[in-house]
Short mmCIF file of C-alpha atoms in Angstrom, two decimals:
data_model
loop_
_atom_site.label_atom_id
_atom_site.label_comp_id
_atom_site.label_asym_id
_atom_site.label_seq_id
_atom_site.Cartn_x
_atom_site.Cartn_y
_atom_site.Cartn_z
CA UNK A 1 114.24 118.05 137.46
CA UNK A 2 111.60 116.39 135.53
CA UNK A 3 110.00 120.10 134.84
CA UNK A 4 113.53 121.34 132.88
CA UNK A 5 112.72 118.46 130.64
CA UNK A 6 109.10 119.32 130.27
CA UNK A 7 110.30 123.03 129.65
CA UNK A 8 112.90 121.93 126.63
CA UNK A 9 110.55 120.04 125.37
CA UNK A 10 107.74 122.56 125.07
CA UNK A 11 110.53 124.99 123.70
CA UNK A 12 111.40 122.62 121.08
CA UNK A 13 107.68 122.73 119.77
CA UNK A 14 107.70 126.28 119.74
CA UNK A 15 111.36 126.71 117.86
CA UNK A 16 109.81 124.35 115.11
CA UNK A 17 105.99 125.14 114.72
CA UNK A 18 106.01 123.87 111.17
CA UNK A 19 107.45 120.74 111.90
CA UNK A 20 105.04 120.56 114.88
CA UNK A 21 102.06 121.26 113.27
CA UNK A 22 102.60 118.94 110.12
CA UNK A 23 103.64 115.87 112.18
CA UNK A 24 100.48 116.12 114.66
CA UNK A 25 98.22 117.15 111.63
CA UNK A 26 99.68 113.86 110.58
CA UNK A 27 98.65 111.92 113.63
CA UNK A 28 95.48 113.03 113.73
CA UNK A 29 94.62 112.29 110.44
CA UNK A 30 95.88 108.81 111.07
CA UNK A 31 94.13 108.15 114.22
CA UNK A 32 91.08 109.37 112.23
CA UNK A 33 90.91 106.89 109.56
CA UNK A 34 92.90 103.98 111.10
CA UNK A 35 92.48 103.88 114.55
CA UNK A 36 89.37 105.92 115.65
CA UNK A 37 86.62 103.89 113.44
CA UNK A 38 86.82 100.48 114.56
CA UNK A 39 88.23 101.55 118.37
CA UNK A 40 85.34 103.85 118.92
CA UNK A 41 82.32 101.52 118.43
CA UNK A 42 84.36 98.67 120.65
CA UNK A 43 84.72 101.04 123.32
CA UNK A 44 81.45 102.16 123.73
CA UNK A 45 80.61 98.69 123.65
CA UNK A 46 83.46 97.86 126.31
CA UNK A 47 82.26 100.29 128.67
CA UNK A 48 78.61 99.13 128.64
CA UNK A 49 79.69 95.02 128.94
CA UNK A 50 81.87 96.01 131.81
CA UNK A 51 79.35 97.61 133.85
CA UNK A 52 77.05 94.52 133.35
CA UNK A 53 79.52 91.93 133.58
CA UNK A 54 79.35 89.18 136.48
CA UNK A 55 81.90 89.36 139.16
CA UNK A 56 82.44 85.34 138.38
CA UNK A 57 82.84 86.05 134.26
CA UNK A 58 85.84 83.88 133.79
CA UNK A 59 89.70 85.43 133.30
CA UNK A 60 89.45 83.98 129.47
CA UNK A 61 86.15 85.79 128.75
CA UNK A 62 88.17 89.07 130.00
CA UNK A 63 91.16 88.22 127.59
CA UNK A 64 89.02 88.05 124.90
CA UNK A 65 87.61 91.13 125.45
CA UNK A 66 90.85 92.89 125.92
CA UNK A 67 92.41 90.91 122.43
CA UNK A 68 89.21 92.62 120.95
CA UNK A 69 90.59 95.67 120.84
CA UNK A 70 93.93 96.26 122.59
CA UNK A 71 95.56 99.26 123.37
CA UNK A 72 93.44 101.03 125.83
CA UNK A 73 90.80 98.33 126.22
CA UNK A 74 93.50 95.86 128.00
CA UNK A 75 93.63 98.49 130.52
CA UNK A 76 90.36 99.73 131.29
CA UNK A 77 89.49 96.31 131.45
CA UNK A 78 92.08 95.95 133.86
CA UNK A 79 91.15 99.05 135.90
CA UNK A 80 87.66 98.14 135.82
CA UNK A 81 88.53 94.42 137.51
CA UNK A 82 91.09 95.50 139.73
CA UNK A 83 88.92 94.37 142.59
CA UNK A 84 88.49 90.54 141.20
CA UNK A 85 91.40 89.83 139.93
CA UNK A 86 94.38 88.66 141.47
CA UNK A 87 97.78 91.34 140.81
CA UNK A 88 99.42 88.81 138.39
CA UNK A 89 96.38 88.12 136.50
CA UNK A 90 96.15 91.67 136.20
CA UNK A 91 99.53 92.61 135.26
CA UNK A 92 99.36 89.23 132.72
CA UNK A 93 96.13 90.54 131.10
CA UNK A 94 97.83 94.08 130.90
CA UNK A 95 100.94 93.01 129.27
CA UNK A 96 98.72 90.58 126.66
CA UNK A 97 96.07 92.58 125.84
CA UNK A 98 98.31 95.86 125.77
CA UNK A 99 98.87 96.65 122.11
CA UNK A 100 97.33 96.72 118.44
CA UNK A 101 93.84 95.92 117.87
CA UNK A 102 92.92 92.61 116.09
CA UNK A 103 91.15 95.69 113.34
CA UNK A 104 94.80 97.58 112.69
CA UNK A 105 96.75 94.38 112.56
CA UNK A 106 94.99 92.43 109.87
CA UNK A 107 92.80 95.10 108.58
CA UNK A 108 94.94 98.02 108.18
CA UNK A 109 97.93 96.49 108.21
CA UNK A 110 97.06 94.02 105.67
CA UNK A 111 94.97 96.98 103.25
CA UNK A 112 98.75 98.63 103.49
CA UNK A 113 100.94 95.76 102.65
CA UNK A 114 98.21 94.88 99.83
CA UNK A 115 97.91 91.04 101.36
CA UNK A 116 95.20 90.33 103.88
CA UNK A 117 97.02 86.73 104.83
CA UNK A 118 99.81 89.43 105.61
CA UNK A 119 97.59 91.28 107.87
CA UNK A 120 96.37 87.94 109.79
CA UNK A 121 100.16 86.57 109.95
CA UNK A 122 100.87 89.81 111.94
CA UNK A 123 97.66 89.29 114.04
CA UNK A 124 98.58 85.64 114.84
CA UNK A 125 102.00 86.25 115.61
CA UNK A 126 100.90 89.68 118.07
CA UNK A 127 97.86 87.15 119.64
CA UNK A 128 100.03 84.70 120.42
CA UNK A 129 103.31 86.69 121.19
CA UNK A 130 100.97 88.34 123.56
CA UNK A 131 100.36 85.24 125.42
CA UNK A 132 103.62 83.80 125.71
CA UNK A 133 104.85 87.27 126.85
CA UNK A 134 101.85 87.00 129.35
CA UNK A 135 102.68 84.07 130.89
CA UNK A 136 106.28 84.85 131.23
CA UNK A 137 105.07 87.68 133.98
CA UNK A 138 106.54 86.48 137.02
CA UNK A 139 106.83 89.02 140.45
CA UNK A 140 104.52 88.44 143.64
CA UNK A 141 103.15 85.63 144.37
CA UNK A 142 99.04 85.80 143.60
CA UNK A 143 97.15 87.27 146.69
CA UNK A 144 93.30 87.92 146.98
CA UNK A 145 92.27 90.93 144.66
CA UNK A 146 92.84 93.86 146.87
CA UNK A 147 90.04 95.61 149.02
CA UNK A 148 88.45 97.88 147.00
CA UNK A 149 85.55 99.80 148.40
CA UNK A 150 82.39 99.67 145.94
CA UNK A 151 78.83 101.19 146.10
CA UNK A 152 76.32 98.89 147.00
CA UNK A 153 73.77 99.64 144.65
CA UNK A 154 75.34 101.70 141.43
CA UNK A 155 73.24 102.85 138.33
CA UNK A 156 73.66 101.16 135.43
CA UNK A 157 76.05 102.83 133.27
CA UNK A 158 73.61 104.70 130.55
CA UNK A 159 74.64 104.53 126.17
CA UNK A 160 75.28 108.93 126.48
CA UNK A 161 77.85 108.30 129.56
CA UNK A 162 79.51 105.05 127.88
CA UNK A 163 79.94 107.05 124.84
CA UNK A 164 80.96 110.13 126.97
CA UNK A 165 83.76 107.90 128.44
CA UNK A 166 84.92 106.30 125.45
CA UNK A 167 85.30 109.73 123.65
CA UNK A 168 88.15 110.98 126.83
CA UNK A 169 89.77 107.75 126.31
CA UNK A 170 90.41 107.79 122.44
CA UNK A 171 91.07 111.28 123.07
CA UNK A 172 94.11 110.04 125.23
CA UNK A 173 95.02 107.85 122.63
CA UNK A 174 95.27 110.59 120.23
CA UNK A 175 97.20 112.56 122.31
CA UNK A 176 99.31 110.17 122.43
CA UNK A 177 100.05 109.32 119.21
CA UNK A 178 100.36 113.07 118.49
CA UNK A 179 103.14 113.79 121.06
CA UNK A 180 104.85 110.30 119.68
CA UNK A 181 104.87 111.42 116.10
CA UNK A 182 106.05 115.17 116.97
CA UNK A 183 109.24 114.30 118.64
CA UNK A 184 109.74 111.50 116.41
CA UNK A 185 109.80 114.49 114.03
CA UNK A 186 111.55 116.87 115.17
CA UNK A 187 114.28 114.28 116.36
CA UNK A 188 114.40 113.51 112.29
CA UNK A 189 115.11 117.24 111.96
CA UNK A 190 117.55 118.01 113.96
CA UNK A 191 119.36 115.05 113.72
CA UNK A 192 119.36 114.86 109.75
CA UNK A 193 122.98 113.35 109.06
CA UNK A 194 122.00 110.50 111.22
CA UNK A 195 121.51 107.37 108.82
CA UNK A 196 117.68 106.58 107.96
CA UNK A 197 117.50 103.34 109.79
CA UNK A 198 118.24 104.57 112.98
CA UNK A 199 115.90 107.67 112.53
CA UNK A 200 113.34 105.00 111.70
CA UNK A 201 114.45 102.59 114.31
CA UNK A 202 113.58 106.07 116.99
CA UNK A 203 110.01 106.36 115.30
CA UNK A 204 109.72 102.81 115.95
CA UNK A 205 110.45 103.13 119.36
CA UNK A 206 108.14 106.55 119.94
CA UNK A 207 104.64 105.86 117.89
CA UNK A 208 103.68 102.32 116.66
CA UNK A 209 101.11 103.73 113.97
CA UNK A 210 102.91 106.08 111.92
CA UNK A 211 106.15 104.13 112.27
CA UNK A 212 103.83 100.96 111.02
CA UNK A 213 103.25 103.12 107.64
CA UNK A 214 106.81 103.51 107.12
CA UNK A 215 108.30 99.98 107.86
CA UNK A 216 105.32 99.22 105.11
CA UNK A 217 106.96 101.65 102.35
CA UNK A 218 110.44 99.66 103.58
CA UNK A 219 112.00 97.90 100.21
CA UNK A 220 112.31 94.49 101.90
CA UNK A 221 110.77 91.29 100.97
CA UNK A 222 107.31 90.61 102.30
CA UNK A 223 108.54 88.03 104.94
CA UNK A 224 110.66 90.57 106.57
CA UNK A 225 108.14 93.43 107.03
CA UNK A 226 105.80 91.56 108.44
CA UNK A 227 108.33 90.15 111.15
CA UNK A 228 109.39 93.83 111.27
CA UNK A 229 105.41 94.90 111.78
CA UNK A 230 104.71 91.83 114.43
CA UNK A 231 107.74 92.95 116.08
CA UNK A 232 106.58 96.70 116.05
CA UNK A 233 102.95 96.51 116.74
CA UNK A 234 103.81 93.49 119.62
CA UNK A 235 105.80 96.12 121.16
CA UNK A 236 103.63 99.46 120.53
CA UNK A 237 106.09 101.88 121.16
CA UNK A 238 106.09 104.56 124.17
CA UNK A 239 102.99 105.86 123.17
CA UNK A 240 101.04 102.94 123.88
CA UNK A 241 102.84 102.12 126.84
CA UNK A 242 101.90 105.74 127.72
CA UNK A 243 98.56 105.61 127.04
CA UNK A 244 98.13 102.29 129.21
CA UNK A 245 99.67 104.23 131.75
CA UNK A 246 96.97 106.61 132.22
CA UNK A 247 94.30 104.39 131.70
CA UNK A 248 95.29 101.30 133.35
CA UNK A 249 95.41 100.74 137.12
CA UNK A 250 97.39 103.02 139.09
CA UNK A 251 101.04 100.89 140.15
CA UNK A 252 100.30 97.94 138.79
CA UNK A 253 103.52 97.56 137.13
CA UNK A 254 106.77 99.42 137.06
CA UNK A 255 107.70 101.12 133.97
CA UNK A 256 111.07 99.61 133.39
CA UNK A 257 109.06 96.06 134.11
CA UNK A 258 105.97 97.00 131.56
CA UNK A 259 109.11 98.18 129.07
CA UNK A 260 110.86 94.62 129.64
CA UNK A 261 107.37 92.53 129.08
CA UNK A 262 105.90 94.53 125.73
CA UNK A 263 109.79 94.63 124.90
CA UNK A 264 109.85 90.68 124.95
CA UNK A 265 106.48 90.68 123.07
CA UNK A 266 107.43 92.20 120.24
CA UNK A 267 110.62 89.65 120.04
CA UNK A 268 108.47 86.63 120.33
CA UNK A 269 105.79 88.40 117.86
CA UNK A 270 108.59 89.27 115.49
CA UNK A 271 109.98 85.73 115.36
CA UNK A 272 106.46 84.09 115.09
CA UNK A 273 105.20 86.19 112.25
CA UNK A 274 108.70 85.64 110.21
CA UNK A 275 107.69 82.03 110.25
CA UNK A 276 103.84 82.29 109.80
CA UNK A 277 105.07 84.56 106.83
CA UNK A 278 108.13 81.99 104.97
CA UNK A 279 105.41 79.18 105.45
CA UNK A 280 102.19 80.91 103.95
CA UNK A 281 103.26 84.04 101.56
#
């Protein structure tokens, strides 16, 4: 039945172009001057390191990396090590390294809410939320990384198919955040008597970026948007869990199970930056 849900939702764009239009127009724009410059240039990067990269580099070295960026590097990074990693290291790195980049969180983030110690409380508590979350993965026991054939002798990835590759990713990413925003929409039309905080609370729970820009406009003390903005960005909404989806390995986790982990990280990251946030703003 999943294709009558597929059809009611492509029915619903079409009753409401205008709606449609201006809430992906919206996304777009975003992804454009939030999300696209500092992903972009990371990616490429990404790509390139990945192809070069030891088979010993150390699990740390490959957290790193994936705290770089986030949300999709976690998972390519994941995809790209499925063969030397262990499944819970993999599934640990993928919940930790599956959200905002370090760039959004105190960059944009703190640009928006006009306080750049803002923008690193929010970093700090997502960084480390990530990595309690992380280690809170439990499931199988660890087994050898799985058999995975490889070519013996592979051409070094060049700069023109790095940059080739990067581009369908953040494409994917865009997509995503498009499809997030445009139900999040239309849900906010057609379900207009509702009370604002619960049409907000179904923004937060559909796209992390544009629902980041309105918990910012929120008329709350500092303290509490920025436990409100750890909470949401530690989470990341369906359209980042989406996004890893497609770009991370293929059944590594459940969805109910990757809900439940980047769930829990956005409690811990909530709680975290309420406190980084009383004791420094």
């Amino acid at each position: 039945m999943a294709w009558l849900g597929l059809i009611v939702c492509a029915a619903l764009l079409l009753v409401q172009p205008a709606i449609t239009i201006h809430a992906a127009s919206d996304a777009c724009a975003l992804f454009a001057q939030s999300v696209l410059p500092g992903l972009y240039p990371y990616m490429i990067l990404l790509l390139l390191l990945l192809d070069r990269l030891p088979a010993s580099a150390p699990y740390p070295a490959l957290v790193a990396l994936g705290w770089g960026a986030g949300s999709p590097c976690g998972a390519k990074i994941c995809t790209a090590r499925q063969a030397k990693l262990s499944p819970r290291r993999l599934r640990r790195l993928y919940v930790c390294c599956g959200t905002m980049s370090p760039m959004f969180l105190y960059g944009t983030l703190g640009q928006w809410l006009h306080s750049p110690l803002a923008g690193l409380c929010i970093l700090l508590a997502v960084l480390t939320g990530g990595l309690t979350a992380s280690a809170l993965v439990t499931g199988r026991k660890d087994a050898p990384p799985p058999s995975i054939a490889q070519p013996l002798t592979a051409p070094a990835l060049t700069l023109g198919t790095a940059v080739e590759k990067a581009s369908v990713t953040l494409l994917t990413v865009c997509g995503c955040m498009v499809l997030g925003n445009v139900f999040a929409s239309l849900f906010s039309h057609f379900f207009q008597a509702l009370p604002q905080g619960i049409q907000l609370g179904v923004s937060c729970l559909l796209e992390v970026t544009t629902a980041s820009r309105a918990l910012v406009a929120l008329p709350l003390p500092l303290p509490l948007r920025v436990a409100l903005l750890s909470g949401e960005t530690g989470f990341g909404a369906l359209a980042i869990l989406m996004q890893n989806r497609a770009l991370g390995p293929t059944g590594l986790m459940s969805f109910p199970c990757q809900l439940g982990c980047q769930l829990l990280h956005g409690l811990i990251s909530a709680l975290i930056g309420y406190g980084l946030a009383v004791m420094l703003l």
